[in-house]
Amino acid sequence: MAALLGRSCRKLGFLSSGHGARRTVSTETGKSLNLYAAINQALHIALDSDPRSYVFGEDVGFGGVFRCTTGLAERFGKNRVFNTPLCEQGIVGFGIGLAAMGNRAIVEIQFADYIYPAFDQIVNEAAKFRYRSGNQFNCGGLTIRAPYGAVGHGGHYHSQSPEAFFCHVPGIKVVIPRSPREAKGLLLSCIRDPNPVVFFEPKWLYRQAVEEVPEHDYTIPLSEAEVIREGNDITLVGWGAQLTIMEQACLEAEKEGISCELIDLKTLLPWDKETVEASVKKTGRLLISHEAPITGGFGAEISATILERCFLKLEAPVSRVCGLDTPFPLVFEPFYMPTKNKILDAIKTTVNY
Amino acid sequence: MAVWFARSRNLVSSLRHNLCLSTILVKGDYSHHRPIVSTCQLSPTVFLSPYVSSLRHESTAVEKQPDLVQHSDEEDVLQELDFPGGNVGCTSEMKFIPESSSRRIPCYRVLDEDGRIIPNSDYFPVSEKLAVRMYEQMATLQVMDHFFYEAQRQGRISFYITSLGEEAINIASAAALSPEDIVLPQYREPGVLLWRGFTPEEFANQCFGNKADTGKGRQMPVHYGSNRHNYLTISSPIATQLPQAAGVGYSLKMEKKNACAVTFIGDGGTSEGDFHAGLNFAAVMEAPVVFLCRNNGWAISTHTSEQFRSDGIVVKGQAYGIRSIRVDGNDALAVYSAVRSAREMAVTEQRPVLIEAMTYRVGHHSTSDDSAKYRAADEIQHWKTSRNPVNRFKKWVDDNGWWSEEDESELRSNTRKQLLQAIQAAEKCDKQPLKELFNDVYDVKPKNLEEQELGLKELVERQPQDYPPGFHV
C-alpha cells in the first residue's frame, strides 16, 4: 500500500512501516494527493460530469472543515454547492427529496458522530424508498459522505465508527476507502450507483495518507473486496484506516515466519463474501480488526458468515481485534484502539492455536 | 390603519408610562370605534375583514407587517446595532414578547355553516363544472372510506385509515393544484390522489396488496403512491416527508419548472423535528413548497392541548420566515382559494408557504383505534353532522342550481356499486409473485438476496403448509 503513513504514524509509538509486498490495482501514475484532495477531485469530476448533481452540508461552501469541498462552490456556483442549516435530518431529508427527482445529491455530514439525527431518514426513508414504492420512486442519487474514525484526540464525538448500525439496513450501501486512490474511485462509484450510499472517510488519513492518484475519471467497483497482500497462514480482513495498522502487523508477523493475507473489504454492505471465503479456505484462519467497539461490530457478521461457510477449513476460532466496549475515550485512546501489537498477538495466538 | 396608528401614538405612550405596562402594542382593528390597547403581541396576519374587502384580490398579497413591538416613541430607539444578521434597533426598555397573542389568528372562511358565501369574501370563483366535480369527489371519498373501513371490519383487508371530516381539505386542495405539482402526503390525503385520477380499483389493489398493486404489496393498506400522478409513496413515519418536500421543491426551482412541491402534515406531526427541518430548509433554500397542515384536533388520542402551547401551527410560520395563513379546513371554497394563492406565491416568488387548515377528525385515527375511548360521543356527532364539510359544500352547489337529489342518489349508488366491484375484484385478484419479496431492495439484486431467494423457494416447495397459499414462485 503506497499510501504509507511513513513518517507519520499514529502518535502511539509505532515504527515507521517499510514497504511490504502488495498487489497493485493499477500501475497508473498520477498526481501525489492526500485523501481530502483525492475526494475533492472526485467531487469536481462528479459535478462536472452531471449537471444535475449537488454538494451540500454544513460549511461545504468555503471548502469544508476538512477541505474536501474546496473550489466547488466557486466553480459550479452556489446553487449547486451550498451550506445548509445545522440540521442533519434536514440535510439528508432534503437530499432524499432531490434524489427522488432524479438528481445526484452528494451530502456531507460533518462528522460521522453526528449522523444519528439523520438515522430515521436514512433507515426508514432512503433505504426503503424504492422497495416500498414498488420501484415507482427511488432516491438512488443520494450519497452521504462523513468523516469517521480515530484521529488521536477526537474523544467521544469526533472519533466514532458507526458503520455497524448502517450495515444492518437493507436498501443502502456502506463503503469505506483505505487510501486516496481508492477513495476517489470508490466515491465516484458511490455517486453513480443507483442506490443510496453511506461513504465513511477515514479522517485520520485526510492529510496523513499520500498516494499517486490518477487524474482522470475512474471508478472502483462496489461490493468487491481486494486482497492487498497475499499470504498463506492467516487471513486478515479490515477496512479504512485500520488496514494500515494491520499491514504493519503483517510485516512484523512475516519476520516471525507467519505469512499473512490481508483483505480490504471496501464495501461493507453488500459485502463480498466470496473473496473472504476463498481466502479463508486457503489459509484456514481469520482475523478481523476494526476501531468500532467489538460487541455488535461488523466483525461479528463476517465471523458468523465465515464460520457458516468455512467451518471445516478453520484451524482456529475467528479472531476479532477491535475497540473496547466503551465510548471512545480521550486520554485512554491508546489503550482503547486495536493496535498493531494487539493484532500481532492475536495473529500469533490464532496461528499457534 | 396607518392613520389610526398615528393618532394613537401619544395615547399609547402615555398609557405605558402611567400604567407601567411592560409591553403595550397597538393592534389593528377594523371596527375602528375605539382603540384597543393590550399587553399582547400584534397579530401579524392578513386580515380579510369587511373593512379591507374592497382590496379583494390585492389581499392575497402580504399585508405590510406592523412591528412586532410597537415603538410609538422614537426616542426609545436609541440607535441601530449592526450584529451579524442585519441591523436591529435597540431599546433600553426591557420588554418580553408575550407567549401568546390575546387574540388567536383568525380563520379565513368564505362559506358560512349553511353553505352561503359570506358577503364581501375574498375567494377565487369556482365554475359550475369545477364545483360539481369537487362535490362529486368529496362524496366519492366519503363512500370510499365507508366501504374500505367496513372491508377491514370484515377482515378482508388488514388495516384502513379514513379521512372522514377532512374531505374539503383533500379535494379542494387537490383541485387548486396543477397536475405537475409534486405531492408528498402524510396518510390522510387519499382524496388528492383520487382527484388526480387514481381509480377505486387502484385504491383497492393497494389495500389488498394483490398482483395488480403498483406498490407490489410491500406496505400496509392506505400507503398509496403513484409516479403517474406525481404522488409520492406514503410512509408511516410522521413528518419525514417535510424536508424531502424542500428538496423536491428545490429541484423544481433549479429546473425552472412551473410547479411546486405540496406536502401535508397533521397537527401532531408538527411536533416532530422534521417539521422544523423541513420548514427551515424550504425557507433558507427559497424552495417553492406549500406546507399544508391539517389541524384536526387529534393525534390518535392526543388532543392539541397536549401537543403544543402555541396558537396552533400558523404562528410557527413566521418563526421560519414563512408566509402563513389559517383557513377553515371544512370550507371547500376557502381551502381552494388559499391553496391556489399559496401555490401561485410559491411558484412565482419561489418561496415556501404554510397553510393551517382547521378541521376535525370525525373518524377514528385508524381501524386500530376506538376514539370513543378518549373523546365524547356528542363531540364526534357534532362534527359529523352540523359541521360536515361535504354537506356544507353541497348546500352551496345545490343553491346554485348545479346539483339535485337525483344527481345525489345517482352518484352515491354508482359509487357504491363501483367500490363494491373494485373490492370484490381486488380480493379475487392473484397475489404478488414471491420474487417481489426480493426485488427493488436495490436496483439490482445483490448476491445475498439471490441466495436467500433460492433458499426460500426450496423451503416453500418442501413445506408449503407453513406458508400462505397463492404466492407463486
JSON list of C-alpha atoms in Angstrom, two decimals, chain B residues 48 106-114 118 121-123 326-331 333-335 387 392:
[
{"chain": "B", "resi": 48, "resn": "LEU", "atom": "CA", "xyz": [-59.58, 39.76, 5.45]},
{"chain": "B", "resi": 106, "resn": "PRO", "atom": "CA", "xyz": [-58.41, 34.34, 12.72]},
{"chain": "B", "resi": 107, "resn": "CYS", "atom": "CA", "xyz": [-59.51, 31.68, 10.34]},
{"chain": "B", "resi": 108, "resn": "TYR", "atom": "CA", "xyz": [-60.15, 32.52, 6.70]},
{"chain": "B", "resi": 109, "resn": "ARG", "atom": "CA", "xyz": [-63.51, 31.31, 5.52]},
{"chain": "B", "resi": 110, "resn": "VAL", "atom": "CA", "xyz": [-65.80, 32.00, 2.60]},
{"chain": "B", "resi": 111, "resn": "LEU", "atom": "CA", "xyz": [-68.83, 29.81, 3.16]},
{"chain": "B", "resi": 112, "resn": "ASP", "atom": "CA", "xyz": [-70.83, 30.02, 6.34]},
{"chain": "B", "resi": 113, "resn": "GLU", "atom": "CA", "xyz": [-72.13, 26.89, 8.04]},
{"chain": "B", "resi": 114, "resn": "ASP", "atom": "CA", "xyz": [-75.22, 27.00, 5.83]},
{"chain": "B", "resi": 118, "resn": "ILE", "atom": "CA", "xyz": [-70.16, 35.40, 3.35]},
{"chain": "B", "resi": 121, "resn": "SER", "atom": "CA", "xyz": [-65.43, 37.47, 0.91]},
{"chain": "B", "resi": 122, "resn": "ASP", "atom": "CA", "xyz": [-62.18, 37.13, -0.95]},
{"chain": "B", "resi": 123, "resn": "TYR", "atom": "CA", "xyz": [-62.12, 33.99, -3.00]},
{"chain": "B", "resi": 326, "resn": "ARG", "atom": "CA", "xyz": [-55.07, 29.81, 8.83]},
{"chain": "B", "resi": 327, "resn": "VAL", "atom": "CA", "xyz": [-58.08, 28.60, 6.90]},
{"chain": "B", "resi": 328, "resn": "ASP", "atom": "CA", "xyz": [-61.34, 26.90, 7.74]},
{"chain": "B", "resi": 329, "resn": "GLY", "atom": "CA", "xyz": [-60.48, 23.43, 6.52]},
{"chain": "B", "resi": 330, "resn": "ASN", "atom": "CA", "xyz": [-64.12, 22.45, 6.32]},
{"chain": "B", "resi": 331, "resn": "ASP", "atom": "CA", "xyz": [-64.86, 25.22, 3.85]},
{"chain": "B", "resi": 333, "resn": "LEU", "atom": "CA", "xyz": [-64.10, 27.33, -1.23]},
{"chain": "B", "resi": 334, "resn": "ALA", "atom": "CA", "xyz": [-61.75, 28.80, 1.35]},
{"chain": "B", "resi": 335, "resn": "VAL", "atom": "CA", "xyz": [-59.39, 25.86, 1.09]},
{"chain": "B", "resi": 387, "resn": "ARG", "atom": "CA", "xyz": [-70.12, 20.77, 10.79]},
{"chain": "B", "resi": 392, "resn": "ARG", "atom": "CA", "xyz": [-71.81, 22.41, 3.65]}
]
